[in-house]
mmCIF file of C-alpha atoms and ligand atoms in Angstrom:
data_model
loop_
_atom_site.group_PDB
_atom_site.id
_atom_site.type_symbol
_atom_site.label_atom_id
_atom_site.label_comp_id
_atom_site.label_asym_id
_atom_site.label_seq_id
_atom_site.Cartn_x
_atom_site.Cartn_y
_atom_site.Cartn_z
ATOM 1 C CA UNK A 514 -1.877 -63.915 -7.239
ATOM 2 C CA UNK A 515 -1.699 -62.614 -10.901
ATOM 3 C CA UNK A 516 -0.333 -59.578 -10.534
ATOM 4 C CA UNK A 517 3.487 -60.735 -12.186
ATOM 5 C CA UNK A 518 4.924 -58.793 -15.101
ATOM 6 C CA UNK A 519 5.730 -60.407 -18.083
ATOM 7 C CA UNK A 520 9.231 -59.685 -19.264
ATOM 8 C CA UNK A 521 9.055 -58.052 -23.165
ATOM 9 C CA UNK A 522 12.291 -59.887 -24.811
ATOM 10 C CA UNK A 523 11.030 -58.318 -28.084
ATOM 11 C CA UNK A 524 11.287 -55.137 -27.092
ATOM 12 C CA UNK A 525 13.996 -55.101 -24.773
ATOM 13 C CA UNK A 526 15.621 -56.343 -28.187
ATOM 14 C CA UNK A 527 14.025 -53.200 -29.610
ATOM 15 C CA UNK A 528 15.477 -51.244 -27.721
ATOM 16 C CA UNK A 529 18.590 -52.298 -27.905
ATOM 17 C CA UNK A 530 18.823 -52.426 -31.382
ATOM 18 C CA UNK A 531 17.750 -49.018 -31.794
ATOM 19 C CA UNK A 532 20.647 -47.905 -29.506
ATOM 20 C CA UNK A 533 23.041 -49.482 -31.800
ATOM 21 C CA UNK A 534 21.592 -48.213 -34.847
ATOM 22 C CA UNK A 535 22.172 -44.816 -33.505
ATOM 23 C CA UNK A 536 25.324 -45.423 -32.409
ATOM 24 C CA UNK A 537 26.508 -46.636 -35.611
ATOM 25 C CA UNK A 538 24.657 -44.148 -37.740
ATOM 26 C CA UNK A 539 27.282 -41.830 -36.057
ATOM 27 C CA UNK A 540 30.292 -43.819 -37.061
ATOM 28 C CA UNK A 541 32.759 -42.973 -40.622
ATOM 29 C CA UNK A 542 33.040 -47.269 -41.078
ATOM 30 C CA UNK A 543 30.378 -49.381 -40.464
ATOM 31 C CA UNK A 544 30.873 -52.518 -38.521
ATOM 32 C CA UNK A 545 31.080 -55.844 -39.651
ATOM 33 C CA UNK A 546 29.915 -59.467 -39.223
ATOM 34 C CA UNK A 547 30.518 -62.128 -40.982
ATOM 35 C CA UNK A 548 28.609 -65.658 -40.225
ATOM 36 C CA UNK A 549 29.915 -68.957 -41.033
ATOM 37 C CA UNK A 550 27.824 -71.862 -41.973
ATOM 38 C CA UNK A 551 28.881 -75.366 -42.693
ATOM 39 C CA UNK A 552 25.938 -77.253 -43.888
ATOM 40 C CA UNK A 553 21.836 -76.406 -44.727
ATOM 41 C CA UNK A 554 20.708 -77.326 -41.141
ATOM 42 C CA UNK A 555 17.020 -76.207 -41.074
ATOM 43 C CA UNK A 556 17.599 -74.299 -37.600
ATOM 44 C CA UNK A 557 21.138 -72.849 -38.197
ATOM 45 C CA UNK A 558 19.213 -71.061 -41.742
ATOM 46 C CA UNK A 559 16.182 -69.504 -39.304
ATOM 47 C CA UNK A 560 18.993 -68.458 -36.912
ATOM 48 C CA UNK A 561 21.190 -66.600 -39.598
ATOM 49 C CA UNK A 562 18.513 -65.239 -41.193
ATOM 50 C CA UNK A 563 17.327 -63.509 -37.864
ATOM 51 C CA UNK A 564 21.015 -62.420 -37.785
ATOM 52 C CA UNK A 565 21.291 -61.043 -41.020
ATOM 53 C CA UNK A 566 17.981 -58.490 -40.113
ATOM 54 C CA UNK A 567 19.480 -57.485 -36.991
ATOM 55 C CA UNK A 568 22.298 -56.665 -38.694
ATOM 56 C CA UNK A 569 20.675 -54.538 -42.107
ATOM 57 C CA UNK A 570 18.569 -53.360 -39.335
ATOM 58 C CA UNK A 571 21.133 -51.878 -37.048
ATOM 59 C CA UNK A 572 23.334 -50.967 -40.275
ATOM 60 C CA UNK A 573 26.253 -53.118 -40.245
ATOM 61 C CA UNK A 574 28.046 -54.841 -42.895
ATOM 62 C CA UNK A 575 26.648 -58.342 -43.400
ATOM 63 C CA UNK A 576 28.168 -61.381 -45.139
ATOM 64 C CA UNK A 577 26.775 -64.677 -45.067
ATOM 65 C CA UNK A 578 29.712 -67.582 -45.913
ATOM 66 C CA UNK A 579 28.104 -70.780 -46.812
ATOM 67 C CA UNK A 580 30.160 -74.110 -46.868
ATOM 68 C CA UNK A 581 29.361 -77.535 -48.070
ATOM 69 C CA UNK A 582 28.704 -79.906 -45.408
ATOM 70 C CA UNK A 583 31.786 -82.166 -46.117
ATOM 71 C CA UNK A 584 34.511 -79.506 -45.802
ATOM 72 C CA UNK A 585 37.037 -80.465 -43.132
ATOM 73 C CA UNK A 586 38.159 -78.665 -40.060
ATOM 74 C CA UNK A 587 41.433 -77.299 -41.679
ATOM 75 C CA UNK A 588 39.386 -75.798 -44.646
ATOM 76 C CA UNK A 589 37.451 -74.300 -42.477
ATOM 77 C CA UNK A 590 40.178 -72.982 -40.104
ATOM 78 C CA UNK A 591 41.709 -71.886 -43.265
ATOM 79 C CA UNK A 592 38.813 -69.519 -43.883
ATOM 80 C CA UNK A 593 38.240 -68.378 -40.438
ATOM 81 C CA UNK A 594 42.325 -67.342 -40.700
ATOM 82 C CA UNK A 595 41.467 -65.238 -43.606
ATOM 83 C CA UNK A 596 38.822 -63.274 -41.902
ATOM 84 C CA UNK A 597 41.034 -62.842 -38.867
ATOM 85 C CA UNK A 598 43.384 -61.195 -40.930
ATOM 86 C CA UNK A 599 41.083 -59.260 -42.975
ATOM 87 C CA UNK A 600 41.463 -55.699 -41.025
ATOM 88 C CA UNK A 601 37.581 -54.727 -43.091
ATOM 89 C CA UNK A 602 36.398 -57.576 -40.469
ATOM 90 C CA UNK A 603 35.074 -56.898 -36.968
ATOM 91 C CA UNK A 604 32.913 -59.973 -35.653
ATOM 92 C CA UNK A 605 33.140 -63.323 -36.848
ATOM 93 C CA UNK A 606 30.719 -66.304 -35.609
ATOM 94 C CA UNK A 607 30.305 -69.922 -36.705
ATOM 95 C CA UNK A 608 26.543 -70.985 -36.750
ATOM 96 C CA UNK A 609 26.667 -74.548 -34.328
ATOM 97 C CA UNK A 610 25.982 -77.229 -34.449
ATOM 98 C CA UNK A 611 28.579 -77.706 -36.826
ATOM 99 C CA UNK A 612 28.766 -81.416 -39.091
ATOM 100 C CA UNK A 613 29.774 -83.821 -36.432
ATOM 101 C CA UNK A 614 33.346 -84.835 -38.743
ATOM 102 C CA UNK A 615 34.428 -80.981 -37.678
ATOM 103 C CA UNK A 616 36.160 -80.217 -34.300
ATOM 104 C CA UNK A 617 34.092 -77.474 -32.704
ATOM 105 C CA UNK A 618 36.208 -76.474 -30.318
ATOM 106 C CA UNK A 619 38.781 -75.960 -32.200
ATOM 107 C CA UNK A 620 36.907 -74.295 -34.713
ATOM 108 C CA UNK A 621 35.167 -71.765 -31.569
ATOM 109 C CA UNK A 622 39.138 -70.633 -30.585
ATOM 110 C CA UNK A 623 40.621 -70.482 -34.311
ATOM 111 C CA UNK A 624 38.465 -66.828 -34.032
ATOM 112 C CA UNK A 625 40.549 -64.444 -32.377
ATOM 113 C CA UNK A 626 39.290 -63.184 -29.520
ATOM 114 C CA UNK A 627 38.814 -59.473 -30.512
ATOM 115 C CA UNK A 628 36.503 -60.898 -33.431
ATOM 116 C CA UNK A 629 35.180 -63.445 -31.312
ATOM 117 C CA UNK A 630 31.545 -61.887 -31.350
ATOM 118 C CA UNK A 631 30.112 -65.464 -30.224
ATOM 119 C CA UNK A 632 31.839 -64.840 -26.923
ATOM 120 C CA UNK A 633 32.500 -69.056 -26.807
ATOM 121 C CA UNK A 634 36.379 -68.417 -27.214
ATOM 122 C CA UNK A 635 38.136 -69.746 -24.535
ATOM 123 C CA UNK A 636 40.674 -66.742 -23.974
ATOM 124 C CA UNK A 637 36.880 -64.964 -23.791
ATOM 125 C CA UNK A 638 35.056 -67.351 -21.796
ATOM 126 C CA UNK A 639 38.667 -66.691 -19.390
ATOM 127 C CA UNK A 640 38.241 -62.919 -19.261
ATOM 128 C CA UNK A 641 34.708 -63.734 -18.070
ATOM 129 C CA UNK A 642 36.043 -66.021 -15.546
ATOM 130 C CA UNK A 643 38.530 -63.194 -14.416
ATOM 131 C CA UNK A 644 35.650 -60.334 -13.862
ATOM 132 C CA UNK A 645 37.094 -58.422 -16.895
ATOM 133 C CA UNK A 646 35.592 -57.059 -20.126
ATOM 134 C CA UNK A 647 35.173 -59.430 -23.251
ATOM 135 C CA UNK A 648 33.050 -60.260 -25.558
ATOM 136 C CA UNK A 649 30.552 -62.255 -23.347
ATOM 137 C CA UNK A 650 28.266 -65.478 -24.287
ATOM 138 C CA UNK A 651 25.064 -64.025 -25.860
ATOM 139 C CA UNK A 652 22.435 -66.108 -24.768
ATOM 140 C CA UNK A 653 23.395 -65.272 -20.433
ATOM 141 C CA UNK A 654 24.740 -61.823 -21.569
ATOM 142 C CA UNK A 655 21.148 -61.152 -22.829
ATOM 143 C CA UNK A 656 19.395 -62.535 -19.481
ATOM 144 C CA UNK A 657 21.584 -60.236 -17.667
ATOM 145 C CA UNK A 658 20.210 -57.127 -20.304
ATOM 146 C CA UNK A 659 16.834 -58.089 -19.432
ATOM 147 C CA UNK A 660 17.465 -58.066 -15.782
ATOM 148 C CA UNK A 661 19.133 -54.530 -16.218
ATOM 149 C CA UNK A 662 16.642 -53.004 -18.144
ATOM 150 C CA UNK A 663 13.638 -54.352 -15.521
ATOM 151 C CA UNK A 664 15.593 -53.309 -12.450
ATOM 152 C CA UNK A 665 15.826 -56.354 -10.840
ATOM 153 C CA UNK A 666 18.167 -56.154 -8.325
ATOM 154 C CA UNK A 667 21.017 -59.366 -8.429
ATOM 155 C CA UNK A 668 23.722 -58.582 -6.055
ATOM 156 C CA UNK A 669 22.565 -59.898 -2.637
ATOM 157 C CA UNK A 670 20.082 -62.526 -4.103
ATOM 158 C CA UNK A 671 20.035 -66.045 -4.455
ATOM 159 C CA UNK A 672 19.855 -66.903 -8.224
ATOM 160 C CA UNK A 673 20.010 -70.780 -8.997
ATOM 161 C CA UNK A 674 20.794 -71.804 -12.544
ATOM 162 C CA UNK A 675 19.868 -74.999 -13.928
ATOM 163 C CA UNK A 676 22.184 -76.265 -16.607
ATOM 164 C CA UNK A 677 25.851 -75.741 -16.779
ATOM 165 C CA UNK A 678 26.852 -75.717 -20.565
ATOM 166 C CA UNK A 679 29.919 -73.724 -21.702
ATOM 167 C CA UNK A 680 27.421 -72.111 -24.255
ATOM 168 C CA UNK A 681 24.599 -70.755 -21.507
ATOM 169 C CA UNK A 682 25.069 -72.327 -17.648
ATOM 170 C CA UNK A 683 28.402 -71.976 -16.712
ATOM 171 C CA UNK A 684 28.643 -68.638 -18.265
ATOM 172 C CA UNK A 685 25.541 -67.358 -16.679
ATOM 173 C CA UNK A 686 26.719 -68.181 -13.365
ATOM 174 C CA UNK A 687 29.998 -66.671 -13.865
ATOM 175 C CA UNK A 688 28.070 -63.087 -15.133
ATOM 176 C CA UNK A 689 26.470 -63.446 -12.161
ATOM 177 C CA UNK A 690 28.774 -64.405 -9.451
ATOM 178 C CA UNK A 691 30.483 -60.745 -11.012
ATOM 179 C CA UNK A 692 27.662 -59.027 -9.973
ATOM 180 C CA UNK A 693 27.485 -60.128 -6.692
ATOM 181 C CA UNK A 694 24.472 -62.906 -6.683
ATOM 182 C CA UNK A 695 24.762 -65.748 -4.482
ATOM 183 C CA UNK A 696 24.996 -68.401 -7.128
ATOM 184 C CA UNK A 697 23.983 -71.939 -6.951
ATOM 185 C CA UNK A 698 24.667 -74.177 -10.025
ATOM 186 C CA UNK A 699 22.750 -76.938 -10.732
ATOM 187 C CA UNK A 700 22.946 -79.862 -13.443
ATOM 188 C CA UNK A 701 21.788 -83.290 -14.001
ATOM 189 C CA UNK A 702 23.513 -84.708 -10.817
ATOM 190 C CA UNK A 703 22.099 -82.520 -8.935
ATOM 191 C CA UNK A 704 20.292 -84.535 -5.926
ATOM 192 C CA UNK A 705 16.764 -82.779 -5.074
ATOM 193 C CA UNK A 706 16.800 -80.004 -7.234
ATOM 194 C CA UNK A 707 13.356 -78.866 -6.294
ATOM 195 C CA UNK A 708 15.998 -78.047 -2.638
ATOM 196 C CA UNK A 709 17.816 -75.469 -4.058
ATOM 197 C CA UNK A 710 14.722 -74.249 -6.850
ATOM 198 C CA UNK A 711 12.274 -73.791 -4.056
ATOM 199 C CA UNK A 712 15.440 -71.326 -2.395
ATOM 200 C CA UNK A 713 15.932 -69.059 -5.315
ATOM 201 C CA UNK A 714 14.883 -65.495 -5.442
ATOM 202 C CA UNK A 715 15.523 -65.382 -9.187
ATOM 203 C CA UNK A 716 15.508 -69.064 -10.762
ATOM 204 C CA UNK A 717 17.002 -69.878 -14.390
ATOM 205 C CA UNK A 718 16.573 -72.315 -16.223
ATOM 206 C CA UNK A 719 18.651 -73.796 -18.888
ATOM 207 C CA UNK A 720 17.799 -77.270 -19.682
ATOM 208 C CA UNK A 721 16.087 -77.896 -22.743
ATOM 209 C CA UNK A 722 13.200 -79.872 -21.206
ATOM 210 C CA UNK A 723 9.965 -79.048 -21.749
ATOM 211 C CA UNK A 724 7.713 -78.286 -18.549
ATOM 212 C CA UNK A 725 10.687 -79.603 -16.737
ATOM 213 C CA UNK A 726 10.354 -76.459 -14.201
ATOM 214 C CA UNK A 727 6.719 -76.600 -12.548
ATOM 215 C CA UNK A 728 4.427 -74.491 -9.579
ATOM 216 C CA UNK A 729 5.706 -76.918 -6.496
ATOM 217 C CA UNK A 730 9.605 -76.054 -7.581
ATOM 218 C CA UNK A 731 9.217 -72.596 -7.765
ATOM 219 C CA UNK A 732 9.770 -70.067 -4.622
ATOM 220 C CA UNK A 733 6.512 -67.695 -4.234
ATOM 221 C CA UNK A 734 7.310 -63.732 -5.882
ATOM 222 C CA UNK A 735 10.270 -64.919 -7.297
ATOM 223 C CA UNK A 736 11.714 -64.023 -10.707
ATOM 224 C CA UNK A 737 11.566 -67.178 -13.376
ATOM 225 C CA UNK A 738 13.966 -67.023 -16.190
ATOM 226 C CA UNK A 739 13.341 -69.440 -19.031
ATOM 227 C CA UNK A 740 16.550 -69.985 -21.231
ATOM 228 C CA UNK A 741 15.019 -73.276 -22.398
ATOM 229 C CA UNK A 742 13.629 -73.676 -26.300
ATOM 230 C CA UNK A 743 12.469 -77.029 -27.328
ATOM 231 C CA UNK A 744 10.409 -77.279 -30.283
ATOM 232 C CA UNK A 745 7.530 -79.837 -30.451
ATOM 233 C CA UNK A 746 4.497 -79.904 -33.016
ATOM 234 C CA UNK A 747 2.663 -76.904 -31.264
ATOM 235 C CA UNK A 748 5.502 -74.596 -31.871
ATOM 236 C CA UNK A 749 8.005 -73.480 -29.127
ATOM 237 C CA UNK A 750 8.161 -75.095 -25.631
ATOM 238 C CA UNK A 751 10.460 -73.518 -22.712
ATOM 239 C CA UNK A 752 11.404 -75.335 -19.484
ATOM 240 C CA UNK A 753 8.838 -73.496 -17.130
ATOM 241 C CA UNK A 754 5.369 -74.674 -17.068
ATOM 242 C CA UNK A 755 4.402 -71.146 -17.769
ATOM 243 C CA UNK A 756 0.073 -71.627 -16.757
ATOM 244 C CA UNK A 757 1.067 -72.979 -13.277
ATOM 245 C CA UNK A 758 4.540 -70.901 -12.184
ATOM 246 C CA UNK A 759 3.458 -67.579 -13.642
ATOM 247 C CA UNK A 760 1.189 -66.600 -11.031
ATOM 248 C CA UNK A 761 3.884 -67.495 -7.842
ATOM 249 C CA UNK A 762 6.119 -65.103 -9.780
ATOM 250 C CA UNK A 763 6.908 -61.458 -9.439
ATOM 251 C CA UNK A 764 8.500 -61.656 -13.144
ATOM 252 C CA UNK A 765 8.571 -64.238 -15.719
ATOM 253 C CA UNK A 766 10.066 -64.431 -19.371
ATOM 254 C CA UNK A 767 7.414 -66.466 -21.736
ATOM 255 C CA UNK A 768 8.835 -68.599 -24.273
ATOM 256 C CA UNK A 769 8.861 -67.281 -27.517
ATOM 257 C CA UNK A 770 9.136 -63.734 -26.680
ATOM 258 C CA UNK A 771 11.386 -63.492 -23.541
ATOM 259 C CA UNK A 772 15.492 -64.375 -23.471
ATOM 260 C CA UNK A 773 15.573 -66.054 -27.162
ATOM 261 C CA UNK A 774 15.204 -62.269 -28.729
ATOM 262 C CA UNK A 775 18.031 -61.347 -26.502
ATOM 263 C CA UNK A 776 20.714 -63.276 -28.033
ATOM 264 C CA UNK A 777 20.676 -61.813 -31.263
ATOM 265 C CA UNK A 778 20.516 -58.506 -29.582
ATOM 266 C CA UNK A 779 23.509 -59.086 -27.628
ATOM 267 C CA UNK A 780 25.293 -60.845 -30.876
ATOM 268 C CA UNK A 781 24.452 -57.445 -32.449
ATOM 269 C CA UNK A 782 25.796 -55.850 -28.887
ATOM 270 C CA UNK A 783 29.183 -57.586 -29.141
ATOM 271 C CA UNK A 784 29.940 -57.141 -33.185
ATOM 272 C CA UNK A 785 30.157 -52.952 -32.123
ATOM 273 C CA UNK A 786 31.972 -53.630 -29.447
ATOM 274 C CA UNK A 787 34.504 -55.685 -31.174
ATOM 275 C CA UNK A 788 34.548 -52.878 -33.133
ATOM 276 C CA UNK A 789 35.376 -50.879 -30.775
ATOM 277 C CA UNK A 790 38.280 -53.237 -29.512
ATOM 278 C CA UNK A 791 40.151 -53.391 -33.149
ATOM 279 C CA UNK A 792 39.995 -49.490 -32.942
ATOM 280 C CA UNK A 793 41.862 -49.816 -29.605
ATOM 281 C CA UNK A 794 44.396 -52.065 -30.971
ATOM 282 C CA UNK A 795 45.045 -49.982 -33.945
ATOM 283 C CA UNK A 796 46.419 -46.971 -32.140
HETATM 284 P P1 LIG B 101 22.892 -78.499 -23.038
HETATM 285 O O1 LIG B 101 24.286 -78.331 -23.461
HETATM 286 O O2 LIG B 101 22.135 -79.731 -23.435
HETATM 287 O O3 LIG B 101 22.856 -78.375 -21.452
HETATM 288 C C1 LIG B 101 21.729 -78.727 -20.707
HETATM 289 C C2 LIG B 101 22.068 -78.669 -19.249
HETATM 290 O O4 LIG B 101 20.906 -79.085 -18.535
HETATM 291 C C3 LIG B 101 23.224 -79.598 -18.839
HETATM 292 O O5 LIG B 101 24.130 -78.900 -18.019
HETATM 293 C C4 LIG B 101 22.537 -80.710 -18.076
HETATM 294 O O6 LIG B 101 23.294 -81.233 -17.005
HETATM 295 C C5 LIG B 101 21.315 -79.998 -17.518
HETATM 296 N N1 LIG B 101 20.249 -80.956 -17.236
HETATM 297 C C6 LIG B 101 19.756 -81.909 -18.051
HETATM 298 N N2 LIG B 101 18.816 -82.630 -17.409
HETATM 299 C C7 LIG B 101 18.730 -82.131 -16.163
HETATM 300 C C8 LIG B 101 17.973 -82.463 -15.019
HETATM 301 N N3 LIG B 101 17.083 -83.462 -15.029
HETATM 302 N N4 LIG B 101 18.149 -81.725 -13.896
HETATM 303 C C9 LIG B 101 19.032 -80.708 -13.860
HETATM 304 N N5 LIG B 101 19.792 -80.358 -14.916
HETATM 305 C C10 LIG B 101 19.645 -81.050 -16.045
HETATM 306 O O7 LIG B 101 21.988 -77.294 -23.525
HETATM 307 P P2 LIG B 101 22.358 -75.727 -23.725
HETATM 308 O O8 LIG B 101 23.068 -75.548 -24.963
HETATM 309 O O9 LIG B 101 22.903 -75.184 -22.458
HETATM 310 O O10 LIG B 101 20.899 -75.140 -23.904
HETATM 311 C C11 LIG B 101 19.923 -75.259 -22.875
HETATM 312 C C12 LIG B 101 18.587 -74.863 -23.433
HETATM 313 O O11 LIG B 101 18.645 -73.482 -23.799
HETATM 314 C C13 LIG B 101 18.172 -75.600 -24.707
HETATM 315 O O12 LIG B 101 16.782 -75.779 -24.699
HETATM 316 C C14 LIG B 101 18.561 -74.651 -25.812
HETATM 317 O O13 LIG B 101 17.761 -74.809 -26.967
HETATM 318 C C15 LIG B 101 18.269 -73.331 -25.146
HETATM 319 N N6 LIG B 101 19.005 -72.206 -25.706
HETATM 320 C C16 LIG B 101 18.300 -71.099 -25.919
HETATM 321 C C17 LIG B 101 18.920 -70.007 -26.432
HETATM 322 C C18 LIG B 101 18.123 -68.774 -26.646
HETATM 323 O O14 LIG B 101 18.509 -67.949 -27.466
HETATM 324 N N7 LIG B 101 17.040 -68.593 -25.899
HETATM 325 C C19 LIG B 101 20.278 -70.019 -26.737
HETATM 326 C C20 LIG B 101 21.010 -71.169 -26.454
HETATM 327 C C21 LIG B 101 20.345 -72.272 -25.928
HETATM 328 P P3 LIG B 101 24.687 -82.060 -17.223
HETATM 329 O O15 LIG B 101 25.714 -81.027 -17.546
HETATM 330 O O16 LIG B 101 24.909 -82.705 -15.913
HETATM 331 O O17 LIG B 101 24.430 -82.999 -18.348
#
């Protein structure tokens, strides 16, 4: 049947957007964010630019730091201290990947976690863990907007993810263990994955391959959640074979269009509320 609803990342991103912009129309000091990039990596420069709009758009402060692509680790921890210290500073977040002679991780936890806008921290990424508020992964915070804003009911349901990064899996289940889904997380040792797919009410997938998710995987009138972005001559690919699984759906996000306008929503999301969290500490 083709009666499913497409779900509108764009304007869901609109939307939110326009909240904060209101929001921080209202406030004495605008909010900051500063982005960190180490390198010219051809993705990382369409990424920040789409950053740096959200953020003239919603009215923060915006700087754009820019290192060469043999600094070292130190150097750069060196900088990130200086922002962490800098009291003007709200949100800070390194662009990944980073050069492969640089130790992410410890680059991801030399942010302090108030400024940790990112959300990768792992004091953050523990907070998460532990059901309490932080400053939460953007890609899986912004599925759990979308799901929000269209009413689609998680606690009670069976939601199967598909993928179990630190940046977008493992998160995603964790946001949604918290609000009471029945979460099954699958990976790449999964055996019969189709199993567990073919069980979900709402099914997410965060791969990275394309058409990896098809029709015969897919449970009928369920919701289909395509994290998934791989980029191939034609433009952008998600993991769901959109022609054949939209049409057993009840909602489905398209790639472009659906969760990838979400995470610079929910970047834009977490810089005013780490805003919000330096106030705190300040009285
Ligand atoms: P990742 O670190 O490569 O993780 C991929 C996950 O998929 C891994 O957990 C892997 O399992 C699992 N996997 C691989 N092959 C599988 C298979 N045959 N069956 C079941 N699971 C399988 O990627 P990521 O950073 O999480 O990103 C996932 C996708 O989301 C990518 O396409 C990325 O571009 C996209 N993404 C989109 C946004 C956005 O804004 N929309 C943001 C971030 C990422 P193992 O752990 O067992 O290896």
């Amino acid at each position: 049947m083709d009666n499913y609803m497409i779900i509108d990342g764009k304007e869901i991103k609109k939307q939110v957007l326009d909240e904060l912009k209101e929001e921080v129309s209202k406030l004495e000091i605008k909010p900051s964010l500063v982005v960190i990039q180490v390198g010219d990596n051809d993705a990382s420069n369409v990424y920040i630019k789409q950053k740096a709009k959200m953020a003239d758009y919603v009215g923060y402060d915006y700087k754009h730091i820019k290192l060469s692509e043999d600094i070292t680790t130190e150097e750069v921890i060196e900088i990130i201290d200086g922002l962490n210290n800098d009291k003007k500073i709200n949100g800070v977040m390194v662009q990944m990947p980073l050069p492969n002679h640089i130790d992410t991780e410890i680059v991801q936890n030399a942010v302090i976690p108030s400024k940790d806008v990112d959300g990768l921290s792992d004091f953050n990424a523990g907070l998460l863990f532990h059901n309490k508020d932080a400053l939460y992964s953007c890609t899986p915070y912004g599925v759990m907007e979308l799901l929000k804003r269209y009413k689609i009911q998680v606690e009670g349901r069976h939601v199967v993810v598909v993928g179990r990064s630190n940046l977008v899996g493992k998160p995603m289940s964790m946001m949604l263990t918290n609000a009471g889904a029945t979460v099954t997380l699958c990976h790449s040792k999964t055996v019969d994955l189709s199993k567990y797919t073919k069980d979900a009410d709402i099914l997410i997938s965060c791969v990275g391959k394309a058409n990896f998710i098809t029709a015969d995987m897919v449970k009928e009138d369920s919701v289909v959640i395509d994290v998934g972005i791989t980029r191939s001559e034609s433009g952008l690919c998600g993991d769901v074979k959109f022609d054949e699984v939209a049409s057993k759906t009840k909602y489905i996000t398209p790639v472009p269009g659906g969760v990838g306008p979400m995470t610079v929503a929910m970047l834009g999301s977490n810089v005013l509320k780490a805003y919000y969290i330096q106030q705190k500490e300040k009285l």
